[in-house]
Amino acid sequence: MEHLPPVAKPYDPISVPFIAEEYDGGLFEDYPARRGLDLARLTKGDFQNLSLDQVGSFLQTWLFFGLLHGVLGVNFKTSEFVRIDKDGKKWLTTARLPFYLYGFYQYVKNEKERPDYTEEYVKVRNARIYPCLNLSQEVWAEFDRLPSRYNIPNPLSPEMAFSIHILAISLQVGATEICGGSPGEPTYRIVPWEKARHWRITRNNFIDQRMVSQVVRQIWTHENPIGQYYASLLGPPSRKLDHGDCDFDEKECAAMKKLPLSQVRHDSEDCQCATLLVDRAKLADIIQRDEIAVLRLIEQNGNPTLEVVSMNSEPDLEYTAMSHVWSDGWGNPMENSLPLCRVQKLIRDISATYSMPDFDVEPPQGKYHRKTKHDDRVFFWMDTLCVPRTPDHIYSRASSFTLIIPPGRPVLLTSSVIQMRDVYESAERVLVYDAELMSSTSQATYEELNMRVSCSRWIRRLWTVQEAVLAKRLIYQFADGPRMFMTGSLMWKARNKDLALNYFNSVGWDCTTQLEDYNQRTASRLLIFVWMSLLSNRSVSVESDEAICFCILMDFDLKKLMGTHESLRIQFLWTLLGDTVPLGVLFVPGPRLTAKSFSWAPASFLNCTKIGPTMNHLCSVTGDGLCAKIGPNAAFEGKKYFIKKSPVKTNPEWGGLDLHLRTDLVVILESPYVAH
């Protein structure tokens, strides 16, 4: 796996034994026949007098080296992919793979200059590659199922099978990028092997179990097994969470939901510095005027003090909004205060962003660009300090979240929710604090840094979504400095430069600036983006907070939502969606609302991230329920249908349902039924 992007300190990299023979250079699909083997019998566990090791050697020769030859159309010696250790043992290495991929790129580039390079020429070339990728995936999957189907061991060890998977994805990504046309062309990434069941979306139980056993990040961070393996190379998180109740099959992380709010911590265990308390009266006064209160560390009578000022107190006042996970020790559920050492660290880290190289790169949103800051003062906003705990009527002007306070009794504290959107939209930058990121070096490849962000606890929390997507500049704090990945940054330019050369870099392609897409979505497409991209795999400790976060992301009227009883907020949001509800909500798993005319509605928007192919079929919320036109059949017109889920998890007996006696029964399927 040496062709993958490097990790500064890789954790437990996988080594793959080399047991292959020299590939004969013939057609990929005919190799079993040339070896005198019946492939159909092999995939059913009939090894035709070959030992398990011999079949494993055959499969590595065919599915690794034969696939490499079939897709790239080149001849090579298997010895180029062998590493011999000090004990003389042979191991598979892919260090030489980029050389052949570069050659393939140049070959196709030269092809495009041929006078006979027509659509027919492209079809012939792609017709050579497609069966290699398609057949190899089918054969690999059949051998992977041998233990469960026939109780026969897979001749390929988990490591060897995984190496084939990694190679196939790299070849598929590379072949798609070079053979599918250039960006901007109608044929960009249009190739036959992307339209079928393919390698990149094939699950790999070996890497799944590796991540579960190591309790490495979120197993669902990447569906692409290369991304999963790359994430596992970062190693287990330094802070251990209890994943005993997590359902990895359902991609449900219970540990994230029950993260407690830790006690306020100093920067070091032996620190005895003073605690800085914010003037709550000034906070309340500014918030009552519907203005944003920001802070500045000053000296007052020789003592460090947090000055409270309004953002409107002077023209063009620039401030930084902090985004953090409370359980990392930056939250204080009791009062608006933090230790002096923590505040001083905030000031140092924010100041460093003023001169960071990324900050000097003008992004496409040029109206936010400023090469130099007008002065050295550091103003900042942080919910821990800027959301007053008292009096009650000030709470209602801001966000609402529940803090879990020992001995575990939930106490609802209303903070600045109504202001939340304005706070993060008006900030000059948003600085992210995450304990894992802040213990990692920033001196790493763009792939490693991006993967660390993708696997952080910060990005899994629901409350941090709007803080990220509303940011003009989203900056992450690492142990030795800040980094920014937004469009136009140095990291973004490094990615583009790398992918122009290493077009097969699957990990690099996954390093997207997806959060920025939020501001580029039309109203009609915003809901789909919020559900499928922003809410997916997020967690929230308090269920009632979900409605607030969703309301902010959809830019609905927060005042109306906060005026609705907590138990009715999800129902209220469904009514706000009006005629933009996707039909797919009828098919998502999870509990439903119990109110009349809302029994169709999921009780959680987070479940809706699992909506299937009917996302674009829109329905309307009415007083009688969800109004949907299911199909052209006139028999449906003018009738109402009620959806009821069976109370028993196992399928009841057909006769006991009496459904066969009904003449008006309608079965609604999410996807059209195709008879086989």
XYZ file of C-alpha atoms in Angstrom:
676
model
C 0.000 0.000 0.000
C 3.027 2.229 -0.400
C 1.399 4.217 -3.216
C -1.095 5.746 -0.777
C -0.432 9.231 0.649
C 2.071 9.081 3.529
C 1.106 9.422 7.187
C 3.660 11.079 9.468
C 3.477 8.322 12.079
C 1.449 5.440 10.595
C -0.291 3.230 13.129
C -0.005 -0.525 12.507
C 0.305 -0.523 8.666
C -0.799 -3.730 6.955
C 1.847 -6.014 5.425
C 0.816 -8.340 2.588
C 2.618 -11.649 1.881
C 3.774 -12.169 -1.718
C 2.843 -15.664 -2.998
C 2.052 -14.957 -6.672
C 3.530 -16.432 -9.832
C 4.548 -14.504 -12.942
C 1.465 -13.372 -14.872
C 1.416 -14.680 -18.453
C 0.325 -11.391 -20.093
C -2.861 -12.776 -21.681
C -6.456 -11.521 -21.507
C -7.634 -11.033 -17.943
C -10.964 -12.843 -18.280
C -9.417 -15.952 -19.856
C -6.714 -16.556 -17.251
C -8.537 -19.322 -15.281
C -9.142 -21.276 -18.510
C -5.484 -20.913 -19.479
C -4.618 -22.439 -16.145
C -7.046 -25.324 -16.774
C -9.449 -24.251 -14.019
C -13.234 -23.962 -13.995
C -14.010 -20.588 -12.422
C -17.623 -21.487 -11.575
C -16.448 -24.484 -9.571
C -13.702 -22.483 -7.866
C -16.105 -19.843 -6.590
C -18.242 -22.586 -5.019
C -15.313 -24.039 -3.113
C -14.329 -26.806 -5.531
C -10.593 -26.200 -5.788
C -10.067 -28.971 -8.350
C -7.224 -30.777 -6.551
C -5.408 -27.545 -5.669
C -4.429 -26.824 -2.092
C -5.670 -23.739 -0.284
C -2.239 -22.106 -0.696
C -2.142 -22.911 -4.403
C -5.562 -21.312 -4.964
C -4.375 -18.278 -2.982
C -1.313 -17.989 -5.230
C -3.510 -18.300 -8.326
C -5.871 -15.576 -7.074
C -3.108 -13.134 -6.171
C -1.531 -13.683 -9.579
C -4.826 -13.156 -11.386
C -6.725 -10.584 -9.319
C -3.708 -8.413 -8.501
C -1.183 -8.714 -11.312
C -3.653 -9.785 -13.978
C -5.931 -6.857 -13.108
C -3.003 -4.466 -13.229
C -2.073 -5.759 -16.686
C -5.657 -5.798 -17.939
C -6.536 -2.223 -16.969
C -3.251 -0.514 -17.836
C -2.342 -2.730 -20.775
C 1.338 -2.954 -19.806
C 3.822 -5.751 -19.258
C 5.945 -5.890 -16.118
C 7.836 -8.255 -13.857
C 6.176 -9.248 -10.598
C 9.560 -8.749 -8.944
C 8.965 -4.994 -9.285
C 6.215 -5.363 -6.678
C 8.176 -7.450 -4.176
C 9.953 -6.293 -1.036
C 12.305 -8.731 0.699
C 12.931 -8.225 4.426
C 16.106 -9.020 6.361
C 14.860 -12.553 7.008
C 14.383 -13.193 3.294
C 10.581 -13.131 3.456
C 8.765 -11.673 0.452
C 6.142 -8.958 0.840
C 3.940 -7.200 -1.698
C 4.716 -3.526 -2.316
C 2.927 -0.964 -4.477
C 5.746 1.605 -4.469
C 6.186 1.053 -8.216
C 2.476 1.436 -9.016
C 2.501 5.246 -9.596
C 5.170 4.780 -12.306
C 2.826 2.572 -14.340
C -0.175 4.804 -13.638
C 1.747 7.819 -14.939
C 2.605 5.811 -18.045
C -1.071 4.966 -18.534
C -1.950 8.654 -18.243
C 0.596 9.587 -20.910
C -0.534 6.751 -23.167
C -4.186 7.868 -23.104
C -3.120 11.478 -23.542
C -1.254 10.516 -26.718
C -4.239 8.476 -27.875
C -6.420 11.573 -27.790
C -4.170 13.204 -30.384
C -4.707 10.402 -32.893
C -6.820 11.274 -35.955
C -8.963 8.162 -35.423
C -9.700 9.027 -31.783
C -13.473 8.968 -32.139
C -16.347 7.931 -29.894
C -16.042 4.439 -31.318
C -12.358 4.337 -30.432
C -13.213 5.294 -26.841
C -15.839 2.554 -26.626
C -13.347 -0.068 -27.759
C -10.763 1.055 -25.212
C -13.277 1.191 -22.376
C -14.647 -2.197 -23.415
C -11.215 -3.615 -22.638
C -11.061 -2.079 -19.158
C -14.650 -2.675 -18.055
C -14.636 -6.501 -17.880
C -11.401 -6.436 -15.896
C -12.842 -4.229 -13.168
C -16.289 -5.813 -13.258
C -15.244 -9.469 -13.313
C -12.523 -9.018 -10.691
C -15.040 -7.471 -8.300
C -17.527 -10.302 -8.821
C -14.889 -13.011 -8.335
C -13.404 -11.300 -5.275
C -16.873 -11.028 -3.720
C -17.640 -14.712 -4.402
C -14.481 -15.868 -2.624
C -15.197 -13.435 0.210
C -18.549 -15.211 0.720
C -17.100 -18.755 0.776
C -16.926 -18.989 4.600
C -20.541 -17.941 5.137
C -22.023 -19.819 2.148
C -20.116 -23.091 2.117
C -18.157 -23.030 5.387
C -14.950 -23.086 3.330
C -12.019 -20.765 4.141
C -11.223 -17.986 1.713
C -7.937 -18.953 -0.026
C -6.974 -15.293 0.135
C -5.836 -14.136 3.554
C -7.603 -10.954 4.749
C -4.448 -8.933 4.044
C -4.072 -10.278 0.488
C -7.761 -9.777 -0.269
C -7.553 -6.227 1.047
C -4.493 -5.435 -1.093
C -6.462 -6.490 -4.184
C -9.302 -4.219 -3.070
C -6.937 -1.267 -2.615
C -5.284 -1.822 -5.996
C -8.648 -2.144 -7.764
C -9.969 1.122 -6.297
C -6.773 2.945 -7.297
C -7.046 1.580 -10.839
C -10.744 2.388 -11.027
C -10.308 5.965 -9.809
C -7.367 6.489 -12.150
C -9.120 4.952 -15.157
C -12.237 7.029 -14.494
C -10.327 10.304 -14.267
C -8.301 9.767 -17.444
C -10.729 7.795 -19.616
C -13.889 9.623 -18.619
C -13.079 12.885 -20.335
C -11.636 16.104 -18.954
C -13.399 18.367 -16.418
C -16.007 20.442 -18.175
C -16.508 17.965 -21.009
C -19.871 16.150 -21.324
C -18.092 12.806 -20.917
C -16.306 13.770 -17.670
C -16.226 10.622 -15.488
C -18.747 8.907 -17.784
C -17.421 5.364 -18.088
C -19.186 1.977 -18.030
C -17.506 0.678 -14.864
C -18.948 3.534 -12.792
C -22.518 2.572 -13.709
C -22.374 -0.925 -12.243
C -21.681 -2.396 -8.831
C -18.009 -1.546 -8.464
C -14.950 -1.704 -6.253
C -15.130 1.712 -4.640
C -18.486 1.045 -2.955
C -17.771 -2.591 -2.059
C -17.715 -3.148 1.695
C -14.664 -4.795 3.218
C -15.300 -6.610 6.498
C -11.582 -6.845 7.237
C -11.083 -3.090 7.364
C -14.434 -2.638 9.138
C -13.330 -4.975 11.917
C -9.899 -3.365 12.080
C -11.516 -0.016 12.792
C -13.976 -1.453 15.301
C -11.303 -3.391 17.190
C -9.116 -0.290 17.430
C -12.132 1.917 18.176
C -10.688 4.108 15.448
C -12.732 7.211 14.759
C -16.078 6.718 13.114
C -16.213 3.574 10.975
C -18.639 5.308 8.619
C -16.435 8.321 7.938
C -15.595 6.868 4.528
C -17.500 4.271 2.552
C -14.411 3.944 0.373
C -12.193 1.246 1.983
C -9.058 3.198 1.039
C -10.340 6.112 3.094
C -11.161 3.773 5.963
C -7.683 2.259 5.915
C -6.051 5.674 5.682
C -8.108 6.834 8.682
C -7.020 3.770 10.661
C -3.360 4.658 10.018
C -3.891 7.773 12.134
C -4.301 5.479 15.130
C -6.901 5.290 17.895
C -8.007 8.602 19.422
C -6.098 9.588 22.544
C -9.333 10.009 24.459
C -11.149 6.720 24.893
C -14.924 6.620 24.590
C -17.275 3.846 25.642
C -18.496 2.301 22.376
C -20.158 -0.673 24.078
C -23.645 0.438 23.035
C -22.685 1.502 19.500
C -24.290 -0.252 16.541
C -21.610 -0.209 13.847
C -23.840 -2.082 11.393
C -26.372 0.751 11.606
C -23.582 3.353 11.761
C -24.908 4.549 15.108
C -22.409 5.902 17.643
C -24.028 5.977 21.083
C -20.765 7.159 22.659
C -20.973 10.499 20.875
C -24.516 11.055 22.121
C -23.650 10.597 25.773
C -20.498 12.715 25.941
C -20.668 14.489 29.315
C -19.750 18.119 29.809
C -16.427 17.979 31.600
C -15.312 20.264 34.377
C -13.446 23.384 33.301
C -9.752 22.590 32.980
C -6.538 24.606 33.027
C -3.896 24.266 30.336
C -1.789 22.177 32.707
C -2.660 20.138 35.781
C -0.464 22.185 38.125
C -1.724 25.582 36.923
C -3.263 27.726 39.674
C -4.031 30.858 37.649
C -6.997 33.110 38.333
C -10.432 32.639 36.836
C -11.761 35.432 34.608
C -15.458 36.182 35.027
C -17.387 38.095 32.344
C -19.643 40.998 33.340
C -23.071 39.420 32.810
C -24.904 42.741 33.151
C -23.024 44.164 30.159
C -23.654 40.976 28.200
C -27.373 41.231 28.938
C -27.511 44.912 28.006
C -25.878 44.335 24.598
C -28.009 41.283 23.794
C -31.192 43.164 24.739
C -30.288 45.706 22.041
C -30.097 42.810 19.516
C -26.365 43.361 19.138
C -23.510 40.869 19.314
C -21.361 41.010 22.447
C -17.657 40.277 21.917
C -14.743 40.125 24.355
C -11.204 41.489 24.608
C -8.523 40.692 27.196
C -7.214 43.909 28.759
C -5.325 45.083 31.835
C -7.515 46.911 34.373
C -5.878 48.239 37.525
C -3.015 45.867 36.866
C -5.268 42.831 36.625
C -6.244 40.868 33.488
C -9.912 41.476 32.670
C -12.341 40.451 29.934
C -13.800 43.614 28.470
C -17.313 43.291 27.001
C -18.083 45.441 23.948
C -20.711 45.489 21.244
C -19.723 44.629 17.701
C -21.520 47.844 16.725
C -19.335 49.958 19.015
C -17.025 50.911 16.156
C -17.044 50.576 12.351
C -15.571 47.395 10.889
C -14.834 45.818 14.258
C -13.281 42.444 13.488
C -13.760 39.434 15.742
C -13.162 35.688 15.740
C -15.887 33.201 16.691
C -14.751 30.041 18.458
C -16.191 26.619 17.594
C -15.405 23.863 20.052
C -16.567 20.683 21.778
C -17.619 21.410 25.346
C -16.422 18.045 26.617
C -12.844 19.010 25.676
C -12.763 21.292 28.720
C -13.632 24.603 27.036
C -17.206 24.713 28.281
C -18.482 25.980 31.628
C -22.091 25.029 32.428
C -22.147 27.032 35.658
C -21.017 30.566 34.799
C -19.440 32.791 32.146
C -15.840 32.216 33.136
C -12.630 30.459 32.129
C -9.171 30.216 33.681
C -6.760 32.967 32.624
C -4.410 30.408 31.038
C -7.191 29.253 28.717
C -8.105 32.783 27.678
C -4.457 33.592 27.007
C -4.186 30.543 24.771
C -7.255 31.721 22.849
C -5.632 35.099 22.293
C -2.336 33.565 21.127
C -4.037 31.188 18.706
C -6.322 33.858 17.257
C -3.383 36.243 16.810
C -1.503 33.547 14.882
C -4.311 33.403 12.315
C -3.715 37.060 11.383
C -0.360 36.256 9.784
C -0.904 32.674 8.655
C -0.021 32.148 4.953
C -3.465 30.686 4.232
C -5.080 33.867 5.450
C -3.300 35.904 2.777
C -4.757 33.848 -0.072
C -7.783 35.494 -1.570
C -10.721 33.067 -1.798
C -13.416 33.345 -4.478
C -15.596 35.250 -2.011
C -13.367 38.291 -2.439
C -15.615 40.615 -0.446
C -14.242 38.919 2.690
C -10.592 39.294 1.691
C -8.235 41.438 3.722
C -4.475 40.981 3.424
C -3.657 42.868 6.611
C -5.616 43.393 9.799
C -6.234 47.025 10.750
C -4.777 46.624 14.272
C -3.470 44.039 16.704
C -6.439 43.961 19.044
C -8.055 40.550 19.484
C -11.827 40.479 19.831
C -13.560 37.125 20.067
C -16.899 35.442 20.711
C -17.241 32.143 22.566
C -20.506 30.659 23.777
C -18.947 29.675 27.114
C -18.254 33.331 27.870
C -20.728 35.285 25.736
C -24.002 33.494 26.508
C -25.237 34.818 29.859
C -26.671 32.311 32.346
C -28.985 34.878 33.951
C -31.521 36.476 33.844
C -34.072 34.136 32.247
C -35.460 36.618 29.741
C -31.970 37.008 28.244
C -31.709 33.265 27.719
C -34.660 33.378 25.370
C -32.811 35.704 23.029
C -30.253 33.060 22.261
C -29.636 29.410 21.496
C -30.999 26.614 23.568
C -29.038 23.561 24.508
C -29.220 21.087 27.345
C -26.303 20.557 29.661
C -25.932 17.281 31.528
C -25.016 18.165 35.080
C -24.165 15.551 37.751
C -25.781 13.356 38.844
C -27.077 13.212 35.289
C -30.307 15.207 35.505
C -30.837 17.257 32.314
C -31.245 20.969 32.923
C -32.405 23.177 30.078
C -30.364 26.339 29.715
C -31.418 28.726 26.998
C -28.477 30.551 25.466
C -28.010 32.624 22.351
C -29.694 30.561 19.657
C -31.649 33.342 18.039
C -28.381 35.264 17.606
C -26.365 32.186 16.627
C -26.610 32.565 12.866
C -25.657 36.254 12.992
C -22.720 35.547 15.313
C -21.011 33.125 12.945
C -21.962 34.921 9.732
C -20.576 38.232 11.014
C -17.302 36.836 12.364
C -14.215 37.491 10.265
C -13.116 33.910 10.916
C -14.203 30.825 12.854
C -11.443 29.038 14.771
C -12.050 25.366 15.562
C -10.828 23.784 18.782
C -10.831 19.983 18.907
C -8.678 18.044 21.403
C -7.515 15.486 18.832
C -6.551 18.121 16.273
C -4.809 20.205 18.904
C -2.634 17.242 19.834
C -1.624 16.618 16.196
C 1.011 18.396 14.138
C 0.072 20.689 11.284
C 3.268 19.697 9.452
C 1.708 16.870 7.469
C 0.272 16.260 4.012
C -3.025 17.842 3.079
C -4.571 14.358 2.997
C -3.562 13.563 6.581
C -4.697 16.931 7.931
C -8.009 16.721 6.105
C -8.578 13.150 7.323
C -7.899 14.187 10.904
C -10.581 16.859 10.572
C -12.979 14.368 8.967
C -12.427 11.956 11.872
C -12.575 14.531 14.671
C -15.231 14.634 17.360
C -15.854 18.250 16.416
C -17.150 17.401 12.948
C -19.481 14.722 14.331
C -21.339 17.106 16.643
C -24.578 18.600 15.354
C -24.073 21.996 16.967
C -20.849 22.624 15.060
C -22.463 22.260 11.615
C -23.853 25.783 11.340
C -20.705 27.202 12.900
C -18.731 25.668 10.037
C -20.986 26.390 7.052
C -21.641 30.006 8.034
C -17.932 30.841 8.403
C -16.257 33.279 6.032
C -12.971 31.582 6.881
C -12.997 28.248 8.694
C -9.651 27.644 10.424
C -8.555 24.586 12.413
C -6.132 24.792 15.311
C -3.424 22.112 15.433
C -0.725 21.588 18.040
C 1.787 23.822 16.281
C -0.378 26.233 14.343
C -3.588 26.938 12.403
C -4.554 25.547 9.016
C -7.356 26.372 6.569
C -8.740 24.087 3.852
C -11.255 26.430 2.239
C -11.270 27.215 -1.471
C -8.328 29.437 -2.327
C -6.174 28.426 0.643
C -2.673 27.013 0.324
C -3.937 23.568 1.322
C -6.609 23.773 -1.372
C -3.986 24.722 -3.962
C -1.714 21.881 -2.806
C -4.581 19.431 -3.341
C -5.301 20.681 -6.863
C -1.636 20.524 -7.800
C -1.302 16.996 -6.418
C -4.419 15.614 -8.137
C -3.341 17.032 -11.472
C -0.440 14.590 -11.248
C -1.654 11.825 -8.927
C -5.095 11.541 -10.482
C -5.508 8.048 -8.974
C -5.257 9.436 -5.403
C -8.606 8.362 -3.964
C -7.805 9.877 -0.561
C -7.008 13.207 -2.206
C -10.263 13.269 -4.157
C -12.162 12.720 -0.911
C -10.575 15.859 0.568
C -13.344 18.208 -0.518
C -14.444 21.654 0.613
C -17.994 20.376 0.898
C -18.977 22.679 3.778
C -18.614 25.670 1.475
C -21.263 24.241 -0.854
C -23.894 25.327 1.674
C -23.762 28.941 0.511
C -23.961 27.926 -3.148
C -27.164 25.880 -2.919
C -30.434 27.158 -4.286
C -33.443 27.097 -1.975
C -34.889 24.065 -3.750
C -31.677 22.076 -3.306
C -30.778 23.262 0.186
C -32.957 20.723 1.995
C -31.363 17.805 0.148
C -27.874 19.128 0.875
C -28.629 19.676 4.570
C -30.049 16.175 5.011
C -27.650 14.165 2.900
C -24.405 16.049 3.529
C -24.588 18.191 6.660
C -26.713 16.131 9.061
C -25.387 12.750 7.966
C -23.607 10.872 10.786
C -23.936 13.778 13.204
C -24.849 13.296 16.849
C -26.444 15.465 19.490
C -26.603 14.867 23.227
C -30.065 16.386 23.638
C -32.743 15.439 21.132
C -34.602 18.756 21.435
C -31.524 20.603 20.152
C -31.955 18.922 16.769
C -34.882 21.162 15.835
C -32.861 24.304 16.631
C -29.866 23.242 14.549
C -32.070 22.227 11.608
C -33.938 25.532 11.806
C -30.681 27.504 11.684
C -29.375 25.531 8.710
C -32.625 26.017 6.773
C -32.701 29.706 7.766
C -36.215 29.395 9.184
C -37.630 31.872 11.717
C -35.981 30.903 15.007
C -38.210 33.173 17.051
C -41.277 31.205 15.986
C -39.544 27.932 16.725
C -38.399 29.060 20.183
C -41.973 30.175 20.862
C -43.175 26.636 20.212
C -43.222 24.093 23.011
C -40.120 21.930 22.980
C -42.133 18.747 22.382
C -43.788 20.221 19.255
C -40.749 21.732 17.534
C -40.036 18.844 15.154
C -43.684 18.813 14.094
C -43.576 22.588 13.582
C -40.514 22.234 11.333
C -42.289 19.668 9.154
C -45.053 22.215 8.527
C -42.448 24.830 7.579
C -41.144 22.481 4.864
C -44.509 22.852 3.115
C -44.473 21.280 -0.340
C -40.770 20.365 -0.339
C -40.917 17.100 1.660
C -39.266 14.233 -0.266
C -41.346 11.094 -0.694
C -38.401 9.180 0.725
C -39.322 10.175 4.303
C -41.994 7.463 4.164
C -39.299 4.801 3.914
C -36.654 5.926 6.405
C -36.210 3.866 9.589
C -36.886 5.106 13.084
C -39.827 6.343 15.199
C -42.597 8.619 13.889
C -44.518 11.507 15.365
C -47.716 10.523 17.133
C -49.803 13.648 16.485
C -52.821 13.343 14.207
C -51.953 13.938 10.546
C -48.224 13.601 11.353
C -47.850 9.863 11.880
C -46.001 9.765 8.532
C -43.308 12.165 9.768
C -40.012 10.858 11.202
C -39.445 12.015 14.781
C -35.864 12.903 13.889
C -34.344 14.678 10.916
C -31.100 12.770 11.472
C -32.820 9.570 10.324
C -33.670 11.281 7.039
C -30.030 11.126 5.972
C -30.829 7.536 4.951
C -33.364 8.608 2.333
C -33.061 6.550 -0.826
C -33.733 7.190 -4.524
C -36.999 9.116 -4.041
C -35.301 12.228 -2.674
C -36.377 14.314 -5.678
C -40.050 13.235 -5.579
C -41.607 16.035 -3.496
C -44.800 15.927 -1.427
C -46.844 18.498 0.497
C -47.685 18.759 4.201
C -51.418 19.321 4.678
C -53.870 19.310 7.556
C -54.865 15.791 6.579
C -51.320 14.438 6.381
C -48.715 14.144 3.664
C -50.097 14.631 0.179
C -48.153 12.630 -2.407
C -48.849 11.594 -5.964
C -47.496 8.065 -6.051
C -48.050 7.168 -9.683
C -50.187 7.612 -12.787
C -52.729 4.959 -11.740
C -56.126 6.646 -11.671
C -57.285 4.237 -8.954
C -55.180 6.202 -6.454
C -56.830 9.532 -7.174
C -58.972 11.027 -4.420
C -58.129 8.364 -1.842
C -56.271 8.502 1.441
C -53.800 5.847 2.545
C -52.575 5.190 6.037
C -49.125 3.834 6.783
C -48.765 1.530 9.771
C -45.675 -0.231 10.951
C -45.994 -3.710 12.415
C -45.442 -3.667 16.224
C -43.463 -6.909 16.019
C -39.964 -6.944 14.586
C -40.253 -10.407 13.064
C -42.538 -10.928 10.097
C -45.966 -12.153 11.291
C -47.714 -15.013 9.560
C -49.467 -13.919 6.373
C -52.722 -15.615 7.344
C -52.815 -13.828 10.678
C -52.858 -10.424 8.985
C -56.007 -11.112 6.944
C -54.489 -8.964 4.226
C -55.336 -11.535 1.605
C -59.004 -10.835 2.312
C -58.659 -7.128 1.539
C -59.554 -5.901 -1.945
C -58.329 -2.308 -1.560
C -54.825 -3.005 -0.291
C -52.049 -0.881 -1.784
C -48.360 -1.616 -1.381
C -46.117 1.396 -1.937
C -42.523 0.650 -2.917
C -39.719 3.166 -2.851
C -38.199 1.776 -6.030
C -40.131 0.296 -8.979
C -40.465 -3.449 -8.715
C -38.675 -5.336 -11.467
C -39.638 -8.967 -11.941
C -36.795 -11.411 -12.538
